[in-house]
Amino acid sequence: MSATDQPTAGRTEGLDHLLPVRVYYEDTDFTGLVYHGSYVRFFERGRSDFLRVIGVGHWDLAADPEPAAFALSSLDLKYLKPARIDEALIVRTRFTGAKGARLMIRQSVERDGEVLCTAEVVAVFIHMDGRPRRPSRDMQAKTTPWLASGATAG
């Protein structure tokens, strides 16, 4: 497989991560509009790929001597305008703060700069049995530079 055959993990722009996504038939309801649950999947891809870009892969977390993962404790979506089949969208992700085991995240799905849907997310760093845990120093070192101005870490 050549480098050009690799899927994109998006790119960073300032403190934001931008992930291009295409709307496929499977993402829509019978009207050709994006089904509300598809936005949840788009936002998950944005968060996962932002972490991947900054060096935090899910397999790496699981392979750590103290295996860990992320789970959501809060997800608040606002649907503003519909997206349609075949459209090219951008998932914008920004880490807005961190406290203890929690990472606060603001996301949006955009079409040509127009915001279609927003999400306020709280992700919790957890042990594999589901108990919250503080992020390791390595995790803090990788995420802290990406926290929005004035946000706290640790």
mmCIF file of C-alpha atoms in Angstrom:
data_model
loop_
_atom_site.group_PDB
_atom_site.id
_atom_site.type_symbol
_atom_site.label_atom_id
_atom_site.label_comp_id
_atom_site.label_asym_id
_atom_site.label_seq_id
_atom_site.Cartn_x
_atom_site.Cartn_y
_atom_site.Cartn_z
ATOM 1 C CA MET A 1 0.000 0.000 0.000
ATOM 2 C CA SER A 2 1.434 3.357 -0.967
ATOM 3 C CA ALA A 3 1.385 6.457 1.221
ATOM 4 C CA THR A 4 -1.356 7.949 -0.945
ATOM 5 C CA ASP A 5 -3.555 4.911 -0.223
ATOM 6 C CA GLN A 6 -3.512 5.653 3.508
ATOM 7 C CA PRO A 7 -6.647 7.238 4.978
ATOM 8 C CA THR A 8 -6.166 10.757 6.257
ATOM 9 C CA ALA A 9 -6.149 11.541 9.961
ATOM 10 C CA GLY A 10 -6.822 15.180 9.119
ATOM 11 C CA ARG A 11 -4.643 18.139 9.965
ATOM 12 C CA THR A 12 -4.202 20.780 12.603
ATOM 13 C CA GLU A 13 -4.845 24.483 12.141
ATOM 14 C CA GLY A 14 -3.871 26.517 15.188
ATOM 15 C CA LEU A 15 -5.349 24.606 18.142
ATOM 16 C CA ASP A 16 -8.035 22.975 15.996
ATOM 17 C CA HIS A 17 -7.991 19.596 14.329
ATOM 18 C CA LEU A 18 -9.777 19.417 10.957
ATOM 19 C CA LEU A 19 -10.982 16.121 9.556
ATOM 20 C CA PRO A 20 -12.575 15.957 6.099
ATOM 21 C CA VAL A 21 -15.508 13.546 5.808
ATOM 22 C CA ARG A 22 -17.791 12.698 2.895
ATOM 23 C CA VAL A 23 -21.509 11.995 3.381
ATOM 24 C CA TYR A 24 -22.337 8.525 2.077
ATOM 25 C CA TYR A 25 -25.712 6.878 1.547
ATOM 26 C CA GLU A 26 -25.268 4.964 4.826
ATOM 27 C CA ASP A 27 -25.044 8.309 6.700
ATOM 28 C CA THR A 28 -28.465 9.493 5.526
ATOM 29 C CA ASP A 29 -32.113 8.842 6.184
ATOM 30 C CA PHE A 30 -34.662 8.187 3.432
ATOM 31 C CA THR A 31 -34.757 11.918 2.539
ATOM 32 C CA GLY A 32 -31.032 12.046 1.695
ATOM 33 C CA LEU A 33 -30.298 14.205 4.757
ATOM 34 C CA VAL A 34 -27.660 13.152 7.277
ATOM 35 C CA TYR A 35 -29.285 11.049 9.997
ATOM 36 C CA HIS A 36 -28.843 12.584 13.469
ATOM 37 C CA GLY A 37 -26.855 9.597 14.761
ATOM 38 C CA SER A 38 -24.319 9.952 11.952
ATOM 39 C CA TYR A 39 -23.097 13.216 13.483
ATOM 40 C CA VAL A 40 -22.118 11.261 16.605
ATOM 41 C CA ARG A 41 -19.944 9.005 14.428
ATOM 42 C CA PHE A 42 -18.417 12.017 12.626
ATOM 43 C CA PHE A 43 -17.556 13.604 15.990
ATOM 44 C CA GLU A 44 -16.028 10.323 17.241
ATOM 45 C CA ARG A 45 -13.795 10.183 14.170
ATOM 46 C CA GLY A 46 -12.727 13.785 14.763
ATOM 47 C CA ARG A 47 -11.755 13.129 18.401
ATOM 48 C CA SER A 48 -10.008 9.840 17.623
ATOM 49 C CA ASP A 49 -8.031 11.289 14.728
ATOM 50 C CA PHE A 50 -7.050 14.388 16.713
ATOM 51 C CA LEU A 51 -5.599 12.094 19.375
ATOM 52 C CA ARG A 52 -3.911 9.985 16.664
ATOM 53 C CA VAL A 53 -2.314 13.096 15.095
ATOM 54 C CA ILE A 54 -0.817 14.155 18.449
ATOM 55 C CA GLY A 55 0.561 10.678 19.134
ATOM 56 C CA VAL A 56 -2.175 9.073 21.244
ATOM 57 C CA GLY A 57 -3.439 5.930 19.509
ATOM 58 C CA HIS A 58 -6.097 3.662 20.979
ATOM 59 C CA TRP A 59 -3.877 0.579 20.597
ATOM 60 C CA ASP A 60 -1.052 2.423 22.352
ATOM 61 C CA LEU A 61 -3.355 3.185 25.300
ATOM 62 C CA ALA A 62 -4.433 -0.457 25.519
ATOM 63 C CA ALA A 63 -0.833 -1.738 25.258
ATOM 64 C CA ASP A 64 0.451 0.533 28.041
ATOM 65 C CA PRO A 65 1.630 -1.203 31.272
ATOM 66 C CA GLU A 66 -1.434 0.473 32.833
ATOM 67 C CA PRO A 67 -3.968 0.061 29.996
ATOM 68 C CA ALA A 68 -6.420 2.918 29.565
ATOM 69 C CA ALA A 69 -9.122 4.249 27.287
ATOM 70 C CA PHE A 70 -11.490 7.184 26.872
ATOM 71 C CA ALA A 71 -15.232 7.107 27.567
ATOM 72 C CA LEU A 72 -17.732 9.929 27.177
ATOM 73 C CA SER A 73 -19.519 11.238 30.235
ATOM 74 C CA SER A 74 -21.352 14.024 28.399
ATOM 75 C CA LEU A 75 -22.356 14.737 24.811
ATOM 76 C CA ASP A 76 -24.514 17.759 23.996
ATOM 77 C CA LEU A 77 -25.374 18.205 20.306
ATOM 78 C CA LYS A 78 -27.070 21.118 18.591
ATOM 79 C CA TYR A 79 -28.401 20.503 15.094
ATOM 80 C CA LEU A 80 -28.427 23.787 13.167
ATOM 81 C CA LYS A 81 -28.676 22.977 9.439
ATOM 82 C CA PRO A 82 -28.879 19.728 7.471
ATOM 83 C CA ALA A 83 -26.084 18.079 5.536
ATOM 84 C CA ARG A 84 -26.903 16.042 2.447
ATOM 85 C CA ILE A 85 -25.694 12.956 0.664
ATOM 86 C CA ASP A 86 -22.402 13.369 -1.267
ATOM 87 C CA GLU A 87 -21.417 16.602 0.508
ATOM 88 C CA ALA A 88 -17.853 17.166 1.686
ATOM 89 C CA LEU A 89 -17.791 18.227 5.346
ATOM 90 C CA ILE A 90 -15.162 19.198 7.899
ATOM 91 C CA VAL A 91 -15.213 17.986 11.496
ATOM 92 C CA ARG A 92 -13.518 20.648 13.646
ATOM 93 C CA THR A 93 -12.281 19.568 17.090
ATOM 94 C CA ARG A 94 -10.739 21.642 19.871
ATOM 95 C CA PHE A 95 -9.708 20.628 23.386
ATOM 96 C CA THR A 96 -11.147 23.374 25.593
ATOM 97 C CA GLY A 97 -9.966 22.211 29.011
ATOM 98 C CA ALA A 98 -8.774 19.378 31.202
ATOM 99 C CA LYS A 99 -9.361 18.668 34.867
ATOM 100 C CA GLY A 100 -8.435 15.450 36.617
ATOM 101 C CA ALA A 101 -9.562 12.594 34.391
ATOM 102 C CA ARG A 102 -11.775 14.837 32.227
ATOM 103 C CA LEU A 103 -10.995 16.332 28.831
ATOM 104 C CA MET A 104 -13.455 18.957 27.610
ATOM 105 C CA ILE A 105 -13.905 19.170 23.860
ATOM 106 C CA ARG A 106 -15.804 21.475 21.490
ATOM 107 C CA GLN A 107 -16.629 20.157 18.026
ATOM 108 C CA SER A 108 -18.491 21.227 14.923
ATOM 109 C CA VAL A 109 -19.415 19.804 11.549
ATOM 110 C CA GLU A 110 -19.047 22.422 8.831
ATOM 111 C CA ARG A 111 -19.791 22.756 5.136
ATOM 112 C CA ASP A 112 -17.822 25.483 3.345
ATOM 113 C CA GLY A 113 -17.294 27.315 6.643
ATOM 114 C CA GLU A 114 -20.978 27.123 7.645
ATOM 115 C CA VAL A 115 -21.611 25.345 10.970
ATOM 116 C CA LEU A 116 -24.216 22.581 10.621
ATOM 117 C CA CYS A 117 -23.968 20.843 13.993
ATOM 118 C CA THR A 118 -22.059 21.470 17.239
ATOM 119 C CA ALA A 119 -21.076 19.245 20.135
ATOM 120 C CA GLU A 120 -19.873 19.946 23.658
ATOM 121 C CA VAL A 121 -18.153 16.806 24.897
ATOM 122 C CA VAL A 122 -16.616 15.603 28.136
ATOM 123 C CA ALA A 123 -14.355 12.581 27.687
ATOM 124 C CA VAL A 124 -13.032 10.748 30.725
ATOM 125 C CA PHE A 125 -9.718 8.907 30.853
ATOM 126 C CA ILE A 126 -10.459 5.493 32.386
ATOM 127 C CA HIS A 127 -8.912 2.220 33.515
ATOM 128 C CA MET A 128 -10.012 -0.707 31.351
ATOM 129 C CA ASP A 129 -12.572 -1.656 34.031
ATOM 130 C CA GLY A 130 -14.277 1.722 33.605
ATOM 131 C CA ARG A 131 -12.970 3.554 36.679
ATOM 132 C CA PRO A 132 -11.773 7.115 36.022
ATOM 133 C CA ARG A 133 -8.046 7.737 36.303
ATOM 134 C CA ARG A 134 -5.742 10.675 35.928
ATOM 135 C CA PRO A 135 -3.902 10.793 32.631
ATOM 136 C CA SER A 136 -0.278 9.702 32.673
ATOM 137 C CA ARG A 137 2.450 12.332 32.406
ATOM 138 C CA ASP A 138 2.993 11.231 28.819
ATOM 139 C CA MET A 139 -0.714 11.763 28.016
ATOM 140 C CA GLN A 140 -0.656 15.184 29.688
ATOM 141 C CA ALA A 141 2.492 16.135 27.765
ATOM 142 C CA LYS A 142 0.778 15.236 24.476
ATOM 143 C CA THR A 143 -2.564 16.967 25.155
ATOM 144 C CA THR A 144 -1.571 20.081 27.161
ATOM 145 C CA PRO A 145 -0.067 21.976 24.181
ATOM 146 C CA TRP A 146 -3.435 21.580 22.422
ATOM 147 C CA LEU A 147 -5.602 23.000 25.214
ATOM 148 C CA ALA A 148 -7.328 26.257 24.367
ATOM 149 C CA SER A 149 -5.858 29.381 25.932
ATOM 150 C CA GLY A 150 -6.594 29.669 29.616
ATOM 151 C CA ALA A 151 -7.586 26.007 30.002
ATOM 152 C CA THR A 152 -6.237 23.968 32.870
ATOM 153 C CA ALA A 153 -4.509 20.612 32.801
ATOM 154 C CA GLY A 154 -3.914 18.005 35.482
#
